[in-house]
Amino acid sequence: MSPEIVITGMGTVLPCGNGLEAAREAWRTRTPAFATLPETLGEGRGAACTAFSFAGIIPPMVARRLDRGTRFAWVAVHQALAQAGLDAKACGERLAVAAGTMTGGSEATEPFIRPYLDKGPEAASPMIFPNCVAISIVGQISMGFGIKGPSLVQLQRENSTLDALDQACRWLRQGRADAALLVGTDALFPLLVELLKGSRLTCRHGDPLVGSRRGYLPGEGAQAFLLETRQRALARSAPILGSLRIAQRASNDPSSTGRGRALCLAAESLAFRPEAWVGGATGHPILDDLEQVVREAHPDWPDPAHPKTLWGEFGGSGGQLLAAALLDPARKVLVTAPSSGGSQIALALEKDGA
Amino acid sequence: MRRVAVTGLGFVSSLGLDTRSTWARVLAGESGIRPLRFSSFPGEAAQIAAEVDLGGRPRTTRRQSFCELISLMALGEALAQSGATLDRFNPARIGTFLAAATSGLPAGEGYVLDRLQGRRGHPTEPIFQTPTTLTDAVARCVGSEGPRSTIMNACSSSALAIGQAWEYLAEGDLDFAVAGGAEGLCRTTFGGFSCLKAVDTEPCRPFSADRAGLNLGEGAVLLALEPLEDARARGAEILAEVVGYGATMDAHHATAPHPEGHGAARAMRLAMEVARLAPTDIDLVSAHATATPANDGAEAKAILSALGSHAAHVSVTASKSQFGHTLGAAGAVGAALAILAMRDHVVSPTLRLEHPDPECPLDCTPLVPRERSVRAALVNAFAFGGNNLCLALRAWEGR
């Protein structure tokens, strides 16, 4: 039997504010964080981390080399390690990092390529280019915290971070690492907001609402989770926030019925009766329709709650769903993460005696 | 753990559109690095790269990126060679594991250029041409309803993709998988490596004393993988076994390797440990060897450290001397050359290695191929952020 994977630390940078208490309160009250975006992040509405601060956590000389998404991730990792009581440097070669992002790398690509195209190669910045590669997120975190174990950055549209979770669990089960950091991070930037709007994916009026078919609003943020086997967590008396199981299925039938069925199969394969359900629907019909297939198949399950209608789409590429599940007072939480392509993912989160 | 066999290899490169023609030209000592013909990078000092010549066929369409096109070509070859009847598999037990390529990046660049020039642009193209689109396209062709993994580890991505596929198959979670990567040229990567002063204006010279940087390249390599016992039962030709991988981080620098190659050496040791191989079992290292001054020196130290005194008996080859640096596909290209070396008992040469660097005291197979048996090989792939990956492969000896 494969070892049980538990979460022993969590960190969040969300549009509702820094840290777990801000996140817990925003989730409890279901308060949306949407507002007109600062000009530097794009034109229109979205959920921006306007209160974000890295003061005292990222050295200023280091911070100037990091893009926004990496700064978010760094602060979330700092919080997760603190809660878990783990000295990353001491763990070094036995600590893994698995990250997911939809926008990582792209944030730096615009400021890199715009001057290159406008003025020629001499305008290209060697300071910016390394951040055009998503692995730089993990590279910077590994340098900042002294982490030397295996690492990856996974891309899977809306579910990148949950895809990375699967790999992190495998590394733990295989004994390649004693602990693994799971990190989801996304940042808003003007080109992204413009492209989403131009592709008619975002809602033009009001806040997103599941079932409205109006579209979603973009968001940003990061979440970090420290994963360990239960045995190791108990051995070092770490706090156990919950235990995790993950299932994924893809479909070659691109219709919402086909992909929704894949999501349904993933959720059912967990053989889990949830007390609460965190769903990845956003207000855009693509994802809403997939989740609807699961709802229709399981009318006896509780109604899903939707973090992306509070904190925006992307904003951690699935990490925000796991964060919401941990923040929820229910003991057994199902997470369904529909995706506009690729794998459909479901998670079962069970908390110890909460 | 189940043993995992490679039963299909698809190879689209600057030297040919299939494995046979590519391998024949590699063994003939040819290089795919030539003056640019299909891409234009005005103002760049380097005007050479290893481009794929599709023989007049359109390289992109509104609906298909270049990376998707060459991936599907490589996939077709890998599946044909494998001979697997895909519809006999449960679709949920077929997986797809790919490196994230530049893929739709040219579409994004095109949009920015349109906007700079006052045009409206097509916002849907960069939004929908993501690297995930490529993985989905390959998965649909294979009929995969299992995991679809897109890895963004830059230059070590496709090596990890093969490693992931191995993990799933070895642990019994899948019955068939395709894994690898594809890469195409684009302004962001060409301009990026150029502004880092990492690009040589002449064809690159890995492990040479006068090496001066890399050349960029294009290509796609996809492997068909399945449990060894299943492959044997259906009488498939077994090209090699994937036996493990090692993954580490340097935690040292954003773009440069650790100068002593500590993280890289650890990845190589881990790969051998997982694969249950001793240094004396290794006959070949398919090196990352980008031909930048920092990288090759650090990698040579890593090889010497990981293999100890046996390093003197190991052949090393640098695929970037033929194919340039194919970034996300580089690990899979290195794996392809190692697989072919094991199959045909001949190691591909490191081209233009006329003045070996005394700081890299290894047998780097200079200039001409070397006939020798290869029992097991390590494939190195290192990336930005100090991300190190080493794949372990073993020759199939019929048991």
PDB file of N, CA and C in Angstrom, chain B residues 22 32 118 147 159 256 334 353 355 357 360 378 380:
ATOM      1  N   THR B  22      18.093  10.753 -40.507  1.00  0.00           N
ATOM      2  CA  THR B  22      18.847  11.542 -39.521  1.00  0.00           C
ATOM      3  C   THR B  22      20.073  10.774 -39.052  1.00  0.00           C
ATOM      4  N   GLY B  32      23.647  19.714 -38.954  1.00  0.00           N
ATOM      5  CA  GLY B  32      22.429  20.409 -39.401  1.00  0.00           C
ATOM      6  C   GLY B  32      22.512  21.922 -39.213  1.00  0.00           C
ATOM      7  N   GLY B 118       0.388  49.003 -35.110  1.00  0.00           N
ATOM      8  CA  GLY B 118      -0.924  49.639 -35.201  1.00  0.00           C
ATOM      9  C   GLY B 118      -2.033  48.748 -35.702  1.00  0.00           C
ATOM     10  N   PRO B 147      -3.108  10.356 -18.261  1.00  0.00           N
ATOM     11  CA  PRO B 147      -2.464  11.628 -17.944  1.00  0.00           C
ATOM     12  C   PRO B 147      -1.871  12.318 -19.170  1.00  0.00           C
ATOM     13  N   ALA B 159      13.641  15.351 -21.215  1.00  0.00           N
ATOM     14  CA  ALA B 159      14.245  14.245 -20.461  1.00  0.00           C
ATOM     15  C   ALA B 159      13.352  13.886 -19.272  1.00  0.00           C
ATOM     16  N   ALA B 256      23.558  30.048 -14.816  1.00  0.00           N
ATOM     17  CA  ALA B 256      24.833  29.326 -14.919  1.00  0.00           C
ATOM     18  C   ALA B 256      24.808  28.071 -14.051  1.00  0.00           C
ATOM     19  N   GLY B 334      19.089  13.863 -27.143  1.00  0.00           N
ATOM     20  CA  GLY B 334      20.207  13.131 -26.543  1.00  0.00           C
ATOM     21  C   GLY B 334      19.853  11.674 -26.290  1.00  0.00           C
ATOM     22  N   LEU B 353      35.417  18.963 -32.931  1.00  0.00           N
ATOM     23  CA  LEU B 353      36.220  18.859 -31.700  1.00  0.00           C
ATOM     24  C   LEU B 353      37.684  18.612 -32.099  1.00  0.00           C
ATOM     25  N   HIS B 355      40.265  20.774 -31.103  1.00  0.00           N
ATOM     26  CA  HIS B 355      41.179  21.230 -30.042  1.00  0.00           C
ATOM     27  C   HIS B 355      40.517  20.968 -28.692  1.00  0.00           C
ATOM     28  N   ASP B 357      39.426  20.620 -24.963  1.00  0.00           N
ATOM     29  CA  ASP B 357      39.745  21.414 -23.782  1.00  0.00           C
ATOM     30  C   ASP B 357      40.421  20.509 -22.753  1.00  0.00           C
ATOM     31  N   CYS B 360      38.503  19.323 -19.906  1.00  0.00           N
ATOM     32  CA  CYS B 360      37.439  18.312 -20.115  1.00  0.00           C
ATOM     33  C   CYS B 360      38.111  16.998 -20.537  1.00  0.00           C
ATOM     34  N   LEU B 378      23.927   7.141 -19.970  1.00  0.00           N
ATOM     35  CA  LEU B 378      23.316   8.244 -19.223  1.00  0.00           C
ATOM     36  C   LEU B 378      23.099   9.399 -20.198  1.00  0.00           C
ATOM     37  N   ASN B 380      22.292  13.394 -20.203  1.00  0.00           N
ATOM     38  CA  ASN B 380      22.223  14.590 -19.362  1.00  0.00           C
ATOM     39  C   ASN B 380      21.401  15.688 -20.018  1.00  0.00           C
TER      40      ASN B 380
END
